[in-house]
CSV table of C-alpha atoms in Angstrom, one decimal:
chain,number,residue,atom,x,y,z
A,597,MET,CA,-3.7,23.1,2.2
A,598,THR,CA,-0.4,21.7,1.0
A,599,GLY,CA,1.1,18.3,1.3
A,600,TYR,CA,4.7,17.1,1.4
A,601,ILE,CA,5.4,15.3,-1.8
A,602,HIS,CA,8.6,13.2,-2.5
A,603,SER,CA,8.0,12.8,-6.3
A,604,VAL,CA,5.5,12.2,-9.0
A,605,GLU,CA,5.6,9.4,-11.7
A,606,SER,CA,3.6,10.2,-14.8
A,607,PHE,CA,3.0,6.8,-16.3
A,608,GLY,CA,2.7,4.2,-13.6
A,609,THR,CA,1.6,0.7,-14.7
A,610,VAL,CA,1.9,-1.4,-11.5
A,611,ASP,CA,0.1,0.8,-9.0
A,612,GLY,CA,-3.5,0.0,-9.7
A,613,PRO,CA,-5.6,-0.6,-12.9
A,614,GLY,CA,-4.5,1.0,-16.1
A,615,ILE,CA,-2.0,3.7,-16.7
A,616,ARG,CA,-1.8,6.0,-13.7
A,617,MET,CA,-0.2,9.1,-12.3
A,618,VAL,CA,1.5,8.0,-9.1
A,619,VAL,CA,2.2,10.5,-6.3
A,620,PHE,CA,4.8,9.5,-3.7
A,621,PHE,CA,4.0,11.1,-0.4
A,622,GLN,CA,6.8,12.0,2.0
A,623,GLY,CA,7.0,10.5,5.5
A,624,CYS,CA,6.6,7.0,6.9
A,625,PRO,CA,6.6,5.5,10.4
A,626,MET,CA,7.5,2.0,9.1
A,627,ARG,CA,11.0,0.8,8.8
A,628,CYS,CA,10.7,-2.1,6.5
A,629,LYS,CA,14.1,-3.8,6.1
A,630,TYR,CA,13.6,-4.3,2.4
A,631,CYS,CA,12.2,-0.7,1.8
A,632,HIS,CA,13.5,0.6,-1.5
A,633,ASN,CA,12.4,4.2,-0.8
A,634,PRO,CA,14.3,5.1,2.5
A,635,ASP,CA,14.4,8.7,1.2
A,636,THR,CA,10.7,8.9,1.9
A,637,TRP,CA,10.9,8.2,5.6
A,638,GLU,CA,11.5,11.6,7.0
A,639,THR,CA,8.3,13.7,7.6
A,640,GLY,CA,8.0,17.4,7.0
A,641,THR,CA,10.4,17.4,4.0
A,642,GLY,CA,9.9,17.2,0.2
A,643,ASP,CA,8.1,19.5,-2.1
A,644,GLU,CA,5.1,21.3,-0.7
A,645,MET,CA,2.3,21.1,-3.3
A,646,THR,CA,-1.4,21.8,-3.3
A,647,ALA,CA,-4.1,19.4,-4.5
A,648,ASP,CA,-4.8,21.7,-7.4
A,649,GLU,CA,-1.1,21.7,-8.5
A,650,LEU,CA,-1.1,17.9,-8.6
A,651,LEU,CA,-4.3,17.7,-10.5
A,652,GLU,CA,-2.9,20.2,-13.0
A,653,ARG,CA,-0.1,17.8,-13.6
A,654,TYR,CA,-2.6,15.1,-14.0
A,655,ASP,CA,-4.6,17.0,-16.6
A,656,LYS,CA,-1.5,17.4,-18.8
A,657,ASN,CA,-1.6,13.7,-19.5
A,658,LYS,CA,-5.2,12.9,-18.7
A,659,GLU,CA,-5.8,11.3,-22.2
A,660,PHE,CA,-3.4,8.6,-21.2
A,661,TYR,CA,-5.2,7.9,-17.9
A,662,SER,CA,-8.6,7.1,-19.4
A,663,ASN,CA,-8.5,3.5,-18.2
A,664,GLY,CA,-6.4,4.3,-15.1
A,665,GLY,CA,-6.3,7.2,-12.7
A,666,LEU,CA,-4.5,8.6,-9.7
A,667,THR,CA,-2.6,6.5,-7.1
A,668,VAL,CA,-0.9,7.9,-4.0
A,669,THR,CA,1.8,5.9,-2.3
A,670,GLY,CA,4.9,6.7,-0.4
A,671,GLY,CA,6.1,6.7,2.2
A,672,GLU,CA,2.8,6.3,4.0
A,673,PRO,CA,0.1,8.5,2.5
A,674,LEU,CA,-2.3,8.2,5.5
A,675,ILE,CA,0.0,10.2,7.7
A,676,GLN,CA,-1.2,13.2,5.6
A,677,ILE,CA,-4.8,12.2,5.7
A,678,ASP,CA,-6.2,15.7,5.6
A,679,PHE,CA,-4.3,16.7,2.5
A,680,LEU,CA,-5.0,13.3,0.9
A,681,THR,CA,-8.8,13.7,1.5
A,682,GLU,CA,-8.8,17.1,-0.2
A,683,LEU,CA,-6.8,15.7,-3.1
A,684,PHE,CA,-9.1,12.7,-3.6
A,685,GLU,CA,-12.3,14.8,-3.2
A,686,LYS,CA,-11.1,17.1,-5.9
A,687,ALA,CA,-10.1,14.2,-8.1
A,688,LYS,CA,-13.5,12.5,-7.8
A,689,ASN,CA,-15.1,15.8,-8.7
A,690,ARG,CA,-13.2,15.5,-12.0
A,691,GLY,CA,-14.2,11.9,-12.5
A,692,ILE,CA,-10.8,10.5,-11.7
A,693,HIS,CA,-10.4,6.9,-10.3
A,694,THR,CA,-8.5,7.1,-7.0
A,695,CYS,CA,-6.3,4.6,-5.3
A,696,VAL,CA,-4.2,4.7,-2.1
A,697,ASP,CA,-1.3,2.4,-1.6
A,698,THR,CA,-0.8,1.9,2.1
A,699,SER,CA,0.6,-0.3,4.8
A,700,GLY,CA,-2.4,0.4,7.0
A,701,VAL,CA,-0.1,1.0,10.0
A,702,THR,CA,-1.8,4.2,11.0
A,703,TYR,CA,-5.1,2.6,11.6
A,704,ASN,CA,-6.3,3.0,15.2
A,705,PRO,CA,-9.8,1.6,15.9
A,706,ASN,CA,-9.9,3.3,19.3
A,707,ASN,CA,-9.3,6.8,18.0
A,708,ARG,CA,-12.8,8.1,17.1
A,709,GLN,CA,-11.4,11.3,15.5
A,710,ALA,CA,-9.0,9.3,13.3
A,711,ILE,CA,-11.8,6.9,12.3
A,712,ASP,CA,-14.0,9.9,11.3
A,713,LYS,CA,-11.3,11.2,9.1
A,714,LEU,CA,-10.7,7.9,7.5
A,715,ASP,CA,-14.5,7.4,6.9
A,716,ARG,CA,-14.4,10.7,5.0
A,717,LEU,CA,-11.4,9.7,3.0
A,718,MET,CA,-13.1,6.5,2.0
A,719,GLU,CA,-16.0,8.4,0.5
A,720,PHE,CA,-13.6,9.5,-2.3
A,721,THR,CA,-11.5,6.3,-2.5
A,722,ASP,CA,-12.1,3.8,-5.3
A,723,LEU,CA,-9.4,1.2,-4.4
A,724,VAL,CA,-6.9,0.5,-1.6
A,725,MET,CA,-3.7,-1.4,-2.3
A,726,LEU,CA,-2.8,-2.9,1.1
A,727,ASP,CA,0.7,-4.3,1.8
A,728,ILE,CA,0.7,-7.1,4.3
A,729,LYS,CA,4.4,-7.6,5.0
A,730,HIS,CA,4.0,-10.6,7.3
A,731,ILE,CA,0.9,-12.4,8.8
A,732,ASP,CA,2.7,-13.1,12.1
A,733,SER,CA,2.8,-10.0,14.3
A,734,ALA,CA,6.1,-10.8,16.0
A,735,GLU,CA,7.8,-11.5,12.6
A,736,HIS,CA,6.1,-8.4,11.3
A,737,LYS,CA,7.6,-6.3,14.0
A,738,GLU,CA,11.0,-7.8,13.4
A,739,LEU,CA,10.7,-6.9,9.8
A,740,THR,CA,9.1,-3.4,10.0
A,741,ALA,CA,9.5,-2.2,13.7
A,742,HIS,CA,5.7,-2.5,14.0
A,743,GLY,CA,3.3,-5.2,14.8
A,744,ASN,CA,0.5,-6.0,12.4
A,745,GLU,CA,-2.7,-6.0,14.6
A,746,ASN,CA,-3.9,-2.6,13.4
A,747,ILE,CA,-3.0,-3.6,9.8
A,748,LEU,CA,-5.2,-6.6,9.8
A,749,ASP,CA,-7.9,-4.6,11.6
A,750,PHE,CA,-7.6,-2.1,8.8
A,751,ALA,CA,-8.2,-4.8,6.3
A,752,LEU,CA,-11.4,-5.8,8.1
A,753,TYR,CA,-12.4,-2.1,8.3
A,754,LEU,CA,-12.1,-1.8,4.5
A,755,GLU,CA,-14.3,-4.9,4.2
A,756,LYS,CA,-17.0,-3.4,6.3
A,757,LYS,CA,-16.8,-0.2,4.3
A,758,HIS,CA,-17.1,-2.2,1.0
A,759,ILE,CA,-13.9,-0.7,-0.4
A,760,PRO,CA,-12.2,-2.9,-3.0
A,761,VAL,CA,-8.8,-4.0,-1.9
A,762,TRP,CA,-5.7,-5.4,-3.7
A,763,ILE,CA,-3.3,-7.2,-1.3
A,764,ARG,CA,0.4,-7.1,-1.9
A,765,HIS,CA,3.0,-9.4,-0.3
A,766,VAL,CA,6.7,-9.3,-0.9
A,767,VAL,CA,8.6,-12.7,-0.9
A,768,VAL,CA,11.9,-12.3,1.0
A,769,PRO,CA,13.9,-15.6,1.1
A,770,GLY,CA,14.1,-16.9,4.6
A,771,ILE,CA,11.9,-14.1,6.1
A,772,THR,CA,8.5,-14.0,4.4
A,773,ASP,CA,8.4,-17.3,2.6
A,774,ASP,CA,7.6,-19.9,5.3
A,775,PRO,CA,4.8,-22.1,3.9
A,776,VAL,CA,2.9,-22.1,7.3
A,777,HIS,CA,2.8,-18.3,7.3
A,778,LEU,CA,1.9,-18.1,3.6
A,779,GLU,CA,-1.1,-20.4,4.3
A,780,ARG,CA,-2.2,-18.2,7.1
A,781,LEU,CA,-1.9,-15.2,4.9
A,782,GLY,CA,-4.0,-16.9,2.2
A,783,SER,CA,-6.6,-17.9,4.7
A,784,PHE,CA,-6.9,-14.3,6.1
A,785,ILE,CA,-7.2,-12.6,2.8
A,786,GLY,CA,-9.4,-15.3,1.3
A,787,ALA,CA,-12.1,-14.4,3.9
A,788,LEU,CA,-12.3,-10.8,2.7
A,789,SER,CA,-15.4,-10.3,0.6
A,790,ASN,CA,-13.9,-7.1,-0.9
A,791,LEU,CA,-10.7,-8.8,-2.2
A,792,LYS,CA,-10.1,-7.9,-5.9
A,793,ALA,CA,-6.6,-8.9,-6.6
A,794,LEU,CA,-3.4,-10.4,-5.0
A,795,ASP,CA,0.1,-9.3,-6.0
A,796,VAL,CA,2.9,-11.5,-4.8
A,797,LEU,CA,6.2,-9.7,-5.5
A,798,GLY,CA,9.8,-11.1,-5.4
A,799,TYR,CA,12.2,-9.2,-3.1
A,800,HIS,CA,14.9,-7.3,-5.0
A,801,THR,CA,17.9,-5.3,-4.1
A,802,LEU,CA,17.4,-2.3,-6.4
A,803,GLY,CA,17.2,0.1,-3.4
A,804,VAL,CA,20.7,-0.8,-2.0
A,805,SER,CA,22.3,2.1,-3.9
A,806,LYS,CA,19.9,4.6,-2.1
A,807,TYR,CA,21.1,3.3,1.3
A,808,LYS,CA,24.7,3.8,0.3
A,809,MET,CA,23.9,7.3,-0.9
A,810,LEU,CA,22.1,8.2,2.3
A,811,GLY,CA,24.8,6.6,4.5
A,812,ILE,CA,22.4,4.1,6.0
A,813,PRO,CA,23.4,0.4,6.6
A,814,TYR,CA,21.3,-1.9,4.4
A,815,PRO,CA,19.4,-4.2,6.9
A,816,LEU,CA,19.2,-7.2,4.5
A,817,ASP,CA,22.7,-7.2,3.3
A,818,GLY,CA,23.5,-10.7,2.1
A,819,ILE,CA,19.9,-11.8,1.5
A,820,PRO,CA,19.5,-12.9,-2.1
A,821,GLN,CA,16.8,-11.7,-4.3
A,822,ALA,CA,13.8,-14.0,-4.7
A,823,SER,CA,13.9,-15.9,-7.9
A,824,PRO,CA,10.9,-16.1,-10.2
A,825,GLN,CA,10.5,-19.7,-9.2
A,826,GLU,CA,10.5,-18.9,-5.4
A,827,THR,CA,8.0,-16.1,-5.9
A,828,ALA,CA,5.7,-18.3,-8.0
A,829,ALA,CA,5.9,-21.1,-5.4
A,830,ALA,CA,5.0,-18.7,-2.6
A,831,LYS,CA,2.1,-17.2,-4.6
A,832,LYS,CA,0.7,-20.7,-5.3
A,833,ILE,CA,0.7,-21.5,-1.5
A,834,ILE,CA,-1.1,-18.2,-0.8
A,835,TYR,CA,-3.5,-18.6,-3.7
A,836,ASP,CA,-4.4,-22.2,-2.8
A,837,SER,CA,-5.1,-21.3,0.8
A,838,LEU,CA,-7.0,-18.2,-0.3
A,839,MET,CA,-9.3,-20.2,-2.7
A,840,LYS,CA,-9.9,-22.9,-0.1
A,841,THR,CA,-11.1,-20.3,2.4
A,842,ARG,CA,-13.3,-18.5,-0.2
A,843,LYS,CA,-14.9,-21.8,-1.2
A,844,GLU,CA,-15.6,-22.6,2.4
A,845,LYS,CA,-16.9,-19.2,3.3
A,846,PHE,CA,-18.7,-17.9,0.1
A,847,SER,CA,-20.0,-21.0,-1.7
A,848,LYS,CA,-22.6,-21.8,1.1
């Protein structure tokens, strides 16, 4: 089996614990307005690689990954779930810590075959980094072209499977920084018993050059980057709401 791979980063430090090899899968159904990897959207393109080829690249630097492991991101890795499962199964057989960075958009609780595949993938998954773009579904659809119902259901699925989860949220001025929505986000993730970390990231415009290169209009043209102060303020709102919920739910 081969997978469509956009690129590989040898020494990632922000995609899970420790130093990691990060594999960017090709293909994504989301169209996030702040996406800085629009070149990963198209499916069926990129370099075709086998799991063994990727793990051979991992082995070349494995001494650096002793406290890290392997992270797959994208694009959206779960659209290549069969290949991803093979990769993670072989990685676990080598004792490698595995992490998938996903939007959760492909989750469909009504598709039994898809759930069976996801259940098998989770057998070989140590950590999920889940991006929650917006807690309000209508606002989420405006931002990404998809609602968030299946994404939030995916978070609950991970809790039932006892899979550790890191939540990521990007602060976009005027779009994802409303205090009411941030409190709702904190309340939702605070109720997850499997929550291990929260990353609140400031929106940046580093991907604008890719849009120009690809001839794609940049959807957030004119929106300023989130300042460190704005990002910290948003994180505090989320964190305070998160801790309030955890205290109410788990301290009984």
